[in-house]
mmCIF file with all atom_site columns, C-alpha atoms in Angstrom:
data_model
loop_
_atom_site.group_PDB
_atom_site.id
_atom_site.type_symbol
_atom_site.label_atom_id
_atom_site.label_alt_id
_atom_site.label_comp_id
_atom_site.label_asym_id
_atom_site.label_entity_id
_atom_site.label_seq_id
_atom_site.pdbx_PDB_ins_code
_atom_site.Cartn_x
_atom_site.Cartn_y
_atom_site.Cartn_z
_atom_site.occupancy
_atom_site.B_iso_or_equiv
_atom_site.pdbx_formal_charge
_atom_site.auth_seq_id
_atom_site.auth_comp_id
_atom_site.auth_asym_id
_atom_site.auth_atom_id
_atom_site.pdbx_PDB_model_num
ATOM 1   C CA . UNK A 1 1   ? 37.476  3.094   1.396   1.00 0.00 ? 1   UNK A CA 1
ATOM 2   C CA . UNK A 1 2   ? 35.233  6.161   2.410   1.00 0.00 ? 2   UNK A CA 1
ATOM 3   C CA . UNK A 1 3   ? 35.927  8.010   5.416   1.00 0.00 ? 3   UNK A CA 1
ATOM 4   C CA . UNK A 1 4   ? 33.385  8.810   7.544   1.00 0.00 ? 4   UNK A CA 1
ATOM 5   C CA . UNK A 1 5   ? 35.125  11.783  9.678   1.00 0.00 ? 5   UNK A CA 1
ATOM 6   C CA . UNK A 1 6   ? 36.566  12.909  5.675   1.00 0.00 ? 6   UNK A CA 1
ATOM 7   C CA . UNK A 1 7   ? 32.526  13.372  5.009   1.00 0.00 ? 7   UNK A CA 1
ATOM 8   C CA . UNK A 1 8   ? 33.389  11.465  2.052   1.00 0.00 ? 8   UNK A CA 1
ATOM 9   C CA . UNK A 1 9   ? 30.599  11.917  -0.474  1.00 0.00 ? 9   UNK A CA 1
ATOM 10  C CA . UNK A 1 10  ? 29.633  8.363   -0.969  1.00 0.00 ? 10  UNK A CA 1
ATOM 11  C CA . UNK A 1 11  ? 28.511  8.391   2.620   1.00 0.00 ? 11  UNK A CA 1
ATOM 12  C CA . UNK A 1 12  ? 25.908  11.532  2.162   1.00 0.00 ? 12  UNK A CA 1
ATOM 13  C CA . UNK A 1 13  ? 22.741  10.030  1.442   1.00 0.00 ? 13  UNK A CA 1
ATOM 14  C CA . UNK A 1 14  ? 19.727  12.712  0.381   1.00 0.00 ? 14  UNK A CA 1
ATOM 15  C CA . UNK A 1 15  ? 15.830  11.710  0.459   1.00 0.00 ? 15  UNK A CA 1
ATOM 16  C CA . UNK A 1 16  ? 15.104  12.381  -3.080  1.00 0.00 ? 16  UNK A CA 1
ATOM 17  C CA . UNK A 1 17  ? 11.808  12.667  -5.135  1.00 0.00 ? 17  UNK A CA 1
ATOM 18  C CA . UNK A 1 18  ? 13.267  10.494  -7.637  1.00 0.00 ? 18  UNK A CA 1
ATOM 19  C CA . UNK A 1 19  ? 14.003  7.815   -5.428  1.00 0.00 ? 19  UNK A CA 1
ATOM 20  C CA . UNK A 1 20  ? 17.853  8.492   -5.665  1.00 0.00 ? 20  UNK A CA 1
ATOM 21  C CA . UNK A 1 21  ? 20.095  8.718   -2.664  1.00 0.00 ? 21  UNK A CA 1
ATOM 22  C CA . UNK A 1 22  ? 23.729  8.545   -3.752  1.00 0.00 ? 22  UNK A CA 1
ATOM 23  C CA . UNK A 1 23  ? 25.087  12.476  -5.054  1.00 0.00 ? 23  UNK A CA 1
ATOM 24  C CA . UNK A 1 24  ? 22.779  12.748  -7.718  1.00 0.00 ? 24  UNK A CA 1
ATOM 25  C CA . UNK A 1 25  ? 24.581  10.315  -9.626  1.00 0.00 ? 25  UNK A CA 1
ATOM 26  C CA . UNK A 1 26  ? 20.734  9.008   -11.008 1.00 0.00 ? 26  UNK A CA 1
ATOM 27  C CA . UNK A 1 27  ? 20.879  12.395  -12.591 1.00 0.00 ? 27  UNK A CA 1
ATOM 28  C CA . UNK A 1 28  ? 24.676  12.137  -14.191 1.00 0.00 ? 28  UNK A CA 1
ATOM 29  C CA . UNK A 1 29  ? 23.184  8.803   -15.933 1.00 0.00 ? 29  UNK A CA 1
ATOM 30  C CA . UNK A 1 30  ? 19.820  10.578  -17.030 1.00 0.00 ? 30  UNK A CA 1
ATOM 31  C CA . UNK A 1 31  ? 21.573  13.311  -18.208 1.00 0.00 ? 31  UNK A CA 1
ATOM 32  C CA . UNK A 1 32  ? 24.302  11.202  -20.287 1.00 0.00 ? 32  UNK A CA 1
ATOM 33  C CA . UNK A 1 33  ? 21.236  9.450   -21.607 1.00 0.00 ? 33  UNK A CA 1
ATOM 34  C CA . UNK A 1 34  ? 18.684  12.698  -22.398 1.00 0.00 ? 34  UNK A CA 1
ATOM 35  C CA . UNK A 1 35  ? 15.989  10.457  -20.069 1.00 0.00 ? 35  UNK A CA 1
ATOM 36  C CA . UNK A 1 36  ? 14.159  11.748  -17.326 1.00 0.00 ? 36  UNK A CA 1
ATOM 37  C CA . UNK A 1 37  ? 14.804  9.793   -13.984 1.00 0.00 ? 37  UNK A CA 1
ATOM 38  C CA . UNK A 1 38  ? 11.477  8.506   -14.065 1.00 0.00 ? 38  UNK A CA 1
ATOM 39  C CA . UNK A 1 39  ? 12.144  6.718   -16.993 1.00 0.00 ? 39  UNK A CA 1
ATOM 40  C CA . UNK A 1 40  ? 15.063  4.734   -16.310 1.00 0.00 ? 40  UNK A CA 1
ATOM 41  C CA . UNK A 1 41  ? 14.080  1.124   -16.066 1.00 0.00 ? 41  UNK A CA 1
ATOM 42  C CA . UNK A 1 42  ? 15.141  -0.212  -12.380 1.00 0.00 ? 42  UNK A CA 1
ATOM 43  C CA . UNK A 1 43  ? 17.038  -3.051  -13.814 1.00 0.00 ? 43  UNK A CA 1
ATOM 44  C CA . UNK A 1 44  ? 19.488  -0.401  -15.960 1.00 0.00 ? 44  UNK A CA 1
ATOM 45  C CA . UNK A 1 45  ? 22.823  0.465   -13.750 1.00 0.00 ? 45  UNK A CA 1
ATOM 46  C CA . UNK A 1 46  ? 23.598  4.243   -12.875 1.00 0.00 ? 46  UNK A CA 1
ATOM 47  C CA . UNK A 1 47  ? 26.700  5.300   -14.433 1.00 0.00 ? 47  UNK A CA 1
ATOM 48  C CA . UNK A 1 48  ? 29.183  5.898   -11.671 1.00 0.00 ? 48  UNK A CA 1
ATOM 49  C CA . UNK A 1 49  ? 27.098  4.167   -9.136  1.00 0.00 ? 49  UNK A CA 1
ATOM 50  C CA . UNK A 1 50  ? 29.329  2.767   -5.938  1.00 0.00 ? 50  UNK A CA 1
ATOM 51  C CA . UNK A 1 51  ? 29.403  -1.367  -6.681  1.00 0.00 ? 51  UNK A CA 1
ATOM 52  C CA . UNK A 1 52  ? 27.337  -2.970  -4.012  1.00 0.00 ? 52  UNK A CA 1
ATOM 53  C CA . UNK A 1 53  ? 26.213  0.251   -1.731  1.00 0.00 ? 53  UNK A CA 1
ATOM 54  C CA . UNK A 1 54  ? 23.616  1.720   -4.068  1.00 0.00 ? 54  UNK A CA 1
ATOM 55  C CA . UNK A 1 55  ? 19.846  1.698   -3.276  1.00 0.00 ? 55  UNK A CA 1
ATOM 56  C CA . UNK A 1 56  ? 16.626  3.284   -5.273  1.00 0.00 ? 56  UNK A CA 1
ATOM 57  C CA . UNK A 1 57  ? 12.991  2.920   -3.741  1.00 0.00 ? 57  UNK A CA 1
ATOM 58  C CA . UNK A 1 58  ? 10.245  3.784   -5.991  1.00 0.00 ? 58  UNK A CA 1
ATOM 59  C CA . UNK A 1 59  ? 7.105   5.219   -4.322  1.00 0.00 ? 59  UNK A CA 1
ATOM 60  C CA . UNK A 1 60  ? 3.841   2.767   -5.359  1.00 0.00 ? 60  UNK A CA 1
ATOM 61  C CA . UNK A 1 61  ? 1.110   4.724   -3.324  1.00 0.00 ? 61  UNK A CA 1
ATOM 62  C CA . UNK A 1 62  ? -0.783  6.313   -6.099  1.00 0.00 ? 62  UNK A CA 1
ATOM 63  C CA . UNK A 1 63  ? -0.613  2.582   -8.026  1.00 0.00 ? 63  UNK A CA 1
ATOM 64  C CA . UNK A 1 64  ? -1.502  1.237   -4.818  1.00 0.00 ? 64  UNK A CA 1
ATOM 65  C CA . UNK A 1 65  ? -4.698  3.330   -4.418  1.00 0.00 ? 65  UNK A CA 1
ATOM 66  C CA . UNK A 1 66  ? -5.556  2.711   -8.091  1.00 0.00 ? 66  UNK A CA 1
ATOM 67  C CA . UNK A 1 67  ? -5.533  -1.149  -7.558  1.00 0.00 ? 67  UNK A CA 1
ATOM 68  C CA . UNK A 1 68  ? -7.270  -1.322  -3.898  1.00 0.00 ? 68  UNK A CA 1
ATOM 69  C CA . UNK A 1 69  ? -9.912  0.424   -5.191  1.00 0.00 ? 69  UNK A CA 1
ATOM 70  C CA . UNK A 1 70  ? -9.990  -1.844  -7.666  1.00 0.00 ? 70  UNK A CA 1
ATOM 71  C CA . UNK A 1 71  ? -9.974  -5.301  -5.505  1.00 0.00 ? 71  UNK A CA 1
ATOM 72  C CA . UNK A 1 72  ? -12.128 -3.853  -3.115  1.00 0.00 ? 72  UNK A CA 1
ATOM 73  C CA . UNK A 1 73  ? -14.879 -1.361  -4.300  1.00 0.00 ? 73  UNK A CA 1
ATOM 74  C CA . UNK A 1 74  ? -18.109 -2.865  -4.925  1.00 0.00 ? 74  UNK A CA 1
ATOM 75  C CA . UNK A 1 75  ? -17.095 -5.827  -2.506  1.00 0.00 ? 75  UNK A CA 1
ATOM 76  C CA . UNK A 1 76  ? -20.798 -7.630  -1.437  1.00 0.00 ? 76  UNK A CA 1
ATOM 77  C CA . UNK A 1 77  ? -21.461 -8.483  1.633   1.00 0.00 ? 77  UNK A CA 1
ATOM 78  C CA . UNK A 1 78  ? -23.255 -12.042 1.974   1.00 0.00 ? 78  UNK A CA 1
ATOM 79  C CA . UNK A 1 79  ? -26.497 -11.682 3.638   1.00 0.00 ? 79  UNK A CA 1
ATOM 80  C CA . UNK A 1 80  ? -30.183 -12.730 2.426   1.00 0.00 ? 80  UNK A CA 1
ATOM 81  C CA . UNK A 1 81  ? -32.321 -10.428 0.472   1.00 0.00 ? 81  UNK A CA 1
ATOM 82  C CA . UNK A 1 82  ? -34.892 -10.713 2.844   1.00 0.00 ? 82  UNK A CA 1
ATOM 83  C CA . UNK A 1 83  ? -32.473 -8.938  5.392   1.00 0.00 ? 83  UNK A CA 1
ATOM 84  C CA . UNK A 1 84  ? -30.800 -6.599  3.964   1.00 0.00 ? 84  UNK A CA 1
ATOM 85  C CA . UNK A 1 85  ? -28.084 -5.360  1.818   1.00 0.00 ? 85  UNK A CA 1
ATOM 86  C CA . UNK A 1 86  ? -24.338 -3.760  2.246   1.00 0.00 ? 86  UNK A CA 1
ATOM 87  C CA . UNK A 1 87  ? -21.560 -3.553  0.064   1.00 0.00 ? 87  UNK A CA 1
ATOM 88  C CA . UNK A 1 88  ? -18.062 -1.422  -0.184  1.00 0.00 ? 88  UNK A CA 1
ATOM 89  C CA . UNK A 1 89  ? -19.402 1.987   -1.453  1.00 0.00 ? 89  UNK A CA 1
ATOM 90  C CA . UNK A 1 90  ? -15.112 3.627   -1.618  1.00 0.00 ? 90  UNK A CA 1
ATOM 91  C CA . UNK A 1 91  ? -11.530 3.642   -0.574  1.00 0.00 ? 91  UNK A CA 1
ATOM 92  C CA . UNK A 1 92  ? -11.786 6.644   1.875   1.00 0.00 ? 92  UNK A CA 1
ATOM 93  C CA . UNK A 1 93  ? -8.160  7.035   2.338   1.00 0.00 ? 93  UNK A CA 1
ATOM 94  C CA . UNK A 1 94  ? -5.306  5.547   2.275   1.00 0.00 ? 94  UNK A CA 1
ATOM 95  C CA . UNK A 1 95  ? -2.158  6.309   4.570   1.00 0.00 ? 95  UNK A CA 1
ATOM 96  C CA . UNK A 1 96  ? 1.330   4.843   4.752   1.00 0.00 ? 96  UNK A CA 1
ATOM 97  C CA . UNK A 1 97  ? 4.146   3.519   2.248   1.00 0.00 ? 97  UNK A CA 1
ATOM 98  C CA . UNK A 1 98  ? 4.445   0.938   -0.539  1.00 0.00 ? 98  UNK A CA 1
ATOM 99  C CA . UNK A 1 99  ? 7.900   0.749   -2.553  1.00 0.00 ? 99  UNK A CA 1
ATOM 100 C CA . UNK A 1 100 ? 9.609   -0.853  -5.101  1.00 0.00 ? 100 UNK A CA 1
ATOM 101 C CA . UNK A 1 101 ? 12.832  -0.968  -3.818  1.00 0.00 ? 101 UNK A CA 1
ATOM 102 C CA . UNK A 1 102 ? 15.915  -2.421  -5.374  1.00 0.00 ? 102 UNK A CA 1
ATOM 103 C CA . UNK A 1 103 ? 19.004  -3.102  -3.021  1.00 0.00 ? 103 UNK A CA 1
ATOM 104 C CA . UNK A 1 104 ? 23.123  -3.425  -4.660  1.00 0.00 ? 104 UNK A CA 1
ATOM 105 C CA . UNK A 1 105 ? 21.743  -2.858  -8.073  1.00 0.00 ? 105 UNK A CA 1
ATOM 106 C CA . UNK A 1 106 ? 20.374  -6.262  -8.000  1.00 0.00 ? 106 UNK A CA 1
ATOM 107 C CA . UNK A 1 107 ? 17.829  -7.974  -4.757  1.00 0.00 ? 107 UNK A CA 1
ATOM 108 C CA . UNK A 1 108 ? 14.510  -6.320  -5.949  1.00 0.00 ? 108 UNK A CA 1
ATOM 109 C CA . UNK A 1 109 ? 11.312  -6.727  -3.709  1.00 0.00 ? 109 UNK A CA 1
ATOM 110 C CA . UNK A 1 110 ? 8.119   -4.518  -2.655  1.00 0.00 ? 110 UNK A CA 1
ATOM 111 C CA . UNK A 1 111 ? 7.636   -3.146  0.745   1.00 0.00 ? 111 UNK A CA 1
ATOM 112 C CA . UNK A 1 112 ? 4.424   -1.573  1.789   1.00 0.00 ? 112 UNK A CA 1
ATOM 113 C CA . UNK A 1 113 ? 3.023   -0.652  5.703   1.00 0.00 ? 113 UNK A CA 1
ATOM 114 C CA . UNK A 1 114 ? -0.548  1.006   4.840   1.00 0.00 ? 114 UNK A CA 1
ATOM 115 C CA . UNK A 1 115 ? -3.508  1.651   7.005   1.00 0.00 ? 115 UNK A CA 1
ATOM 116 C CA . UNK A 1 116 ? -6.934  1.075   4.749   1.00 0.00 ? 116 UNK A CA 1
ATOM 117 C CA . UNK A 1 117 ? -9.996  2.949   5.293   1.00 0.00 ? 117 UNK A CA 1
ATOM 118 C CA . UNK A 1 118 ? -13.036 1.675   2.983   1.00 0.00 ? 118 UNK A CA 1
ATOM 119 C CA . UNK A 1 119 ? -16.358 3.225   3.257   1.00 0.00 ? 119 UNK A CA 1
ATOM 120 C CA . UNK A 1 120 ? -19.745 0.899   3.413   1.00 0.00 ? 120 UNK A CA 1
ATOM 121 C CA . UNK A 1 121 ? -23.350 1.419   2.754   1.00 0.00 ? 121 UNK A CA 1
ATOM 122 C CA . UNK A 1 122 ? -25.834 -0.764  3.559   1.00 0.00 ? 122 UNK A CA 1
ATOM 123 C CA . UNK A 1 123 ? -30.261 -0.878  4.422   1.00 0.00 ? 123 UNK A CA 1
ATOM 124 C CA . UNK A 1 124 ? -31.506 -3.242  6.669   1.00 0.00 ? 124 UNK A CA 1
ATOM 125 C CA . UNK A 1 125 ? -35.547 -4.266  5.648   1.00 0.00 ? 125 UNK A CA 1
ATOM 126 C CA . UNK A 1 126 ? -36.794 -5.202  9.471   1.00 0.00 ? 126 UNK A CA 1
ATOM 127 C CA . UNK A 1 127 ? -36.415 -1.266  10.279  1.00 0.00 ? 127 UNK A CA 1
ATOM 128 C CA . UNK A 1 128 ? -38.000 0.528   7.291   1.00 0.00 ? 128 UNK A CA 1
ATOM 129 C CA . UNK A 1 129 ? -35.102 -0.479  4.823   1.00 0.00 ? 129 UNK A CA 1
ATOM 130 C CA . UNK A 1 130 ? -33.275 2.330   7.244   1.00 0.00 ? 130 UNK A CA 1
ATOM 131 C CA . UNK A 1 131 ? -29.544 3.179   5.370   1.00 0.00 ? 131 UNK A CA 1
ATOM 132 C CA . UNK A 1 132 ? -26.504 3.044   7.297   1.00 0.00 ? 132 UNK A CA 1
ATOM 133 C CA . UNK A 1 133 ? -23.209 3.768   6.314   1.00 0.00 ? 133 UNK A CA 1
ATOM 134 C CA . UNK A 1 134 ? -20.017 3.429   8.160   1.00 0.00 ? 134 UNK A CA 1
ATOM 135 C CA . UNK A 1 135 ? -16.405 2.270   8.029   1.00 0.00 ? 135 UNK A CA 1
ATOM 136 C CA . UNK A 1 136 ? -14.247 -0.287  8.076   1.00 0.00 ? 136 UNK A CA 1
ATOM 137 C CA . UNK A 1 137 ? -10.422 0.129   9.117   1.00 0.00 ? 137 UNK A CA 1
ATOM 138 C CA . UNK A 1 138 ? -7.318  -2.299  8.075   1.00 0.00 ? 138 UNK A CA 1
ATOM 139 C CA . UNK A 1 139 ? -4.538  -1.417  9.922   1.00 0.00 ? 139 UNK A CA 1
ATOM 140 C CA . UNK A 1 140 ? -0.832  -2.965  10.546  1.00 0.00 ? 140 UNK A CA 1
ATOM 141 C CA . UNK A 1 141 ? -1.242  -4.099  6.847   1.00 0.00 ? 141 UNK A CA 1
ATOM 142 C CA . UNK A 1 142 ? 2.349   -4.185  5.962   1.00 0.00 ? 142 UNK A CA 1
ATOM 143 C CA . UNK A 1 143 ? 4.452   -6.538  4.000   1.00 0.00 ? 143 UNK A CA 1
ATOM 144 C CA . UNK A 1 144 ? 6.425   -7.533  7.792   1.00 0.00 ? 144 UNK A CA 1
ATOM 145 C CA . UNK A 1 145 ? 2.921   -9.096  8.846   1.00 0.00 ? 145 UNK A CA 1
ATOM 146 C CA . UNK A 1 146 ? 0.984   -11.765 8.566   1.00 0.00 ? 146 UNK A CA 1
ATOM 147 C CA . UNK A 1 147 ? -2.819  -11.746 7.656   1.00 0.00 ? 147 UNK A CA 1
ATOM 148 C CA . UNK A 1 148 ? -3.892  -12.416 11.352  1.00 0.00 ? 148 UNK A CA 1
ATOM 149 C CA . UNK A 1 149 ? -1.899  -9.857  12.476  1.00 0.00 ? 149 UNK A CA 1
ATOM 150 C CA . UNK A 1 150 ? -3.436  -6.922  10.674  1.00 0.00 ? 150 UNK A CA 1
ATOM 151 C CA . UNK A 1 151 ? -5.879  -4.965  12.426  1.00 0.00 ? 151 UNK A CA 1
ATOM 152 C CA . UNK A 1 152 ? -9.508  -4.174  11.387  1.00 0.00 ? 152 UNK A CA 1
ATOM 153 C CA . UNK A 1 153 ? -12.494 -3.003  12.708  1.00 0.00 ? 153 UNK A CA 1
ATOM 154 C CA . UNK A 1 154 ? -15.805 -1.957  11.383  1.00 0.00 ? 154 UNK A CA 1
ATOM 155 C CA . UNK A 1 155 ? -17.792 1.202   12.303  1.00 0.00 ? 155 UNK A CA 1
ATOM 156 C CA . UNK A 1 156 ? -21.275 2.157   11.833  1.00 0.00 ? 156 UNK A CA 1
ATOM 157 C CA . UNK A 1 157 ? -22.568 6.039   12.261  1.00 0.00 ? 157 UNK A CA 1
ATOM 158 C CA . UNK A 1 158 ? -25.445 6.274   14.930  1.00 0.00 ? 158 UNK A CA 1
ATOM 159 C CA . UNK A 1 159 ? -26.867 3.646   16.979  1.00 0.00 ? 159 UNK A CA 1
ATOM 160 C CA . UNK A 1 160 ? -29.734 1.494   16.815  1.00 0.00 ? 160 UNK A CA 1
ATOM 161 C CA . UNK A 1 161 ? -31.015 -2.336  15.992  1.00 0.00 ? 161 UNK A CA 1
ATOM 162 C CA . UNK A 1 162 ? -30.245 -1.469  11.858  1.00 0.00 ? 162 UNK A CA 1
ATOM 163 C CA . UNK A 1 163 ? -26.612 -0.101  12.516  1.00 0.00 ? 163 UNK A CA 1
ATOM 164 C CA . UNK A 1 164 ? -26.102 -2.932  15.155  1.00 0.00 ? 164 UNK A CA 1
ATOM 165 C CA . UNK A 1 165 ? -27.034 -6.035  12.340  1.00 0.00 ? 165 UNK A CA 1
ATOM 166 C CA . UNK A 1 166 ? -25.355 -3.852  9.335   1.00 0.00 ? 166 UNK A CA 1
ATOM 167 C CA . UNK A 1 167 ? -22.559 -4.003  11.323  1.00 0.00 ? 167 UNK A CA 1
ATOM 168 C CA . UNK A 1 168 ? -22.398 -7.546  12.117  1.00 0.00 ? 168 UNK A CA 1
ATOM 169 C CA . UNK A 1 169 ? -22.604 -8.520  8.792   1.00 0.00 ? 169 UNK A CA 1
ATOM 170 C CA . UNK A 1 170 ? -20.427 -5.973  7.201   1.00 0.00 ? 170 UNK A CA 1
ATOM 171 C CA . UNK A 1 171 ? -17.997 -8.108  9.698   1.00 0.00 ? 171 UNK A CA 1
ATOM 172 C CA . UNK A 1 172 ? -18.075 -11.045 7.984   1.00 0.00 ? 172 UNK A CA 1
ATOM 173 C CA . UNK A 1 173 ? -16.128 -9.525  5.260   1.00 0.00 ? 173 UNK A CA 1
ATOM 174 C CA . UNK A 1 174 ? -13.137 -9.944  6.623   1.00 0.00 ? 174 UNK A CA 1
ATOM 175 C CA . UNK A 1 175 ? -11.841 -13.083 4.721   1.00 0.00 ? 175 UNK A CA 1
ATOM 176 C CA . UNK A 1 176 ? -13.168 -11.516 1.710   1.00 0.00 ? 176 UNK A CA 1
ATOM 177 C CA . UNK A 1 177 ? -11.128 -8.358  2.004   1.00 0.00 ? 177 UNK A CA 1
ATOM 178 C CA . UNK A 1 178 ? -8.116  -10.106 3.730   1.00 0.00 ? 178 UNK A CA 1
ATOM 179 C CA . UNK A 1 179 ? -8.271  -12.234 0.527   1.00 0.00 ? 179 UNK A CA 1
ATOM 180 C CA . UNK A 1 180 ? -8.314  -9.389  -1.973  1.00 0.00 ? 180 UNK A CA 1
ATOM 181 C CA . UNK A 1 181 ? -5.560  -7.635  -0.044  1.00 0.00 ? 181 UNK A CA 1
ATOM 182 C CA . UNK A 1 182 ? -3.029  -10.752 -1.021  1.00 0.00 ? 182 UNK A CA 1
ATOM 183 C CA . UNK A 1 183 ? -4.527  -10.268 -4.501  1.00 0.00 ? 183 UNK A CA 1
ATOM 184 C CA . UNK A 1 184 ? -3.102  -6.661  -4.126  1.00 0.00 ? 184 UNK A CA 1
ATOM 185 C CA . UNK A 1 185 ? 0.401   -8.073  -2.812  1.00 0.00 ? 185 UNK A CA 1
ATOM 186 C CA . UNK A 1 186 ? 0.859   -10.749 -5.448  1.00 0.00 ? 186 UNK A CA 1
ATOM 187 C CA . UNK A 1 187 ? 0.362   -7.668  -8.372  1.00 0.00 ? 187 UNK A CA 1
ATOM 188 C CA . UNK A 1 188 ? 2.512   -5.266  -6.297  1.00 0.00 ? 188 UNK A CA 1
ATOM 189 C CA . UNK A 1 189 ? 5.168   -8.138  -6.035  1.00 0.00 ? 189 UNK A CA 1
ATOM 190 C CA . UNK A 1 190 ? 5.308   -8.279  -9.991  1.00 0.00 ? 190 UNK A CA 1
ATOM 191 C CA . UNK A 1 191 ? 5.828   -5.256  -10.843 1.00 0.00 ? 191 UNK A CA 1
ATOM 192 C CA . UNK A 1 192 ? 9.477   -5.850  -9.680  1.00 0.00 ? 192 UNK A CA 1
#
């Protein structure tokens, strides 16, 4: 058994790029192989890998972007004609951490803890069809919470009766999104 006080060197662990954290021992396989690390399936063992004690997370962010922007650009917001209109306009920015991560060589599941920001535009007829554009916020969205406990919030630049209503209804989009942001867990979940 590894020693602790020996600094034995199954117990240094390194934050790698490649996801890797046991001696470069990802690398001994790739190399044996003539494959980049990237390229080795997650479901193919590492050659000389510790049984049981061996852990690889592979970052998703940049898919994650990709697919949000996906699910939620464009997203309408339900109001009559006669009022108004607003809809998604971009993903602003996205902050945080989703992972593939794959524990003992064998328990696989997806672990994300983001923080959404979407941009809307919207006109509102009863002031001069006046545009308004603003933000809306999705925070604590992480795979340890439940839908009602992530937080969002909707903002609208400058004040006035048009950013006031825009705002209101851009509110009612909160099912929507919530609902397109399970959409987003379900495809992140099969990618294990």
């Amino acid at each position: 058994m590894a020693k602790w006080e020996d600094k034995d060197p199954k117990w240094i662990v390194q934050d790698r790029q490649d996801g890797s954290n046991v001696n470069g021992v990802i690398h001994i396989a790739c190399s044996l192989t003539g494959r980049s690390p990237q390229s080795r399936p997650l479901h193919e063992p590492l050659i000389g890998q510790p049984a049981g004690w061996h852990w690889e997370e592979k970052n998703q962010l940049g898919w994650s972007k990709q697919k949000l922007e996906e699910l939620l650009v464009g997203l309408l917001v339900d109001m009559s004609a006669v009022q108004g209109n607003a809809k998604v306009t971009a993903l602003k920015d996205l902050k945080g951490e989703a992972l593939l991560t794959t524990r003992k060589g064998r328990k696989r599941f997806a672990m994300y803890d983001l923080t959404v920001t979407l941009t809307w535009q919207g006109s509102w007829v009863e002031d001069d069809k006046k545009q308004v554009t603003g933000e809306i916020i999705i925070g604590e969205f992480a795979s340890a919470n439940d839908p009602d406990e992530y937080e969002w919030s909707v903002t609208a630049e400058g004040t006035g009766t048009a950013q006031d209503k825009l705002k209101d209804h851009v509110n009612t989009l909160r099912e929507p999104v919530f609902d397109k942001l399970q959409r987003y867990v379900t495809a992140l979940n099969s990618l294990i």
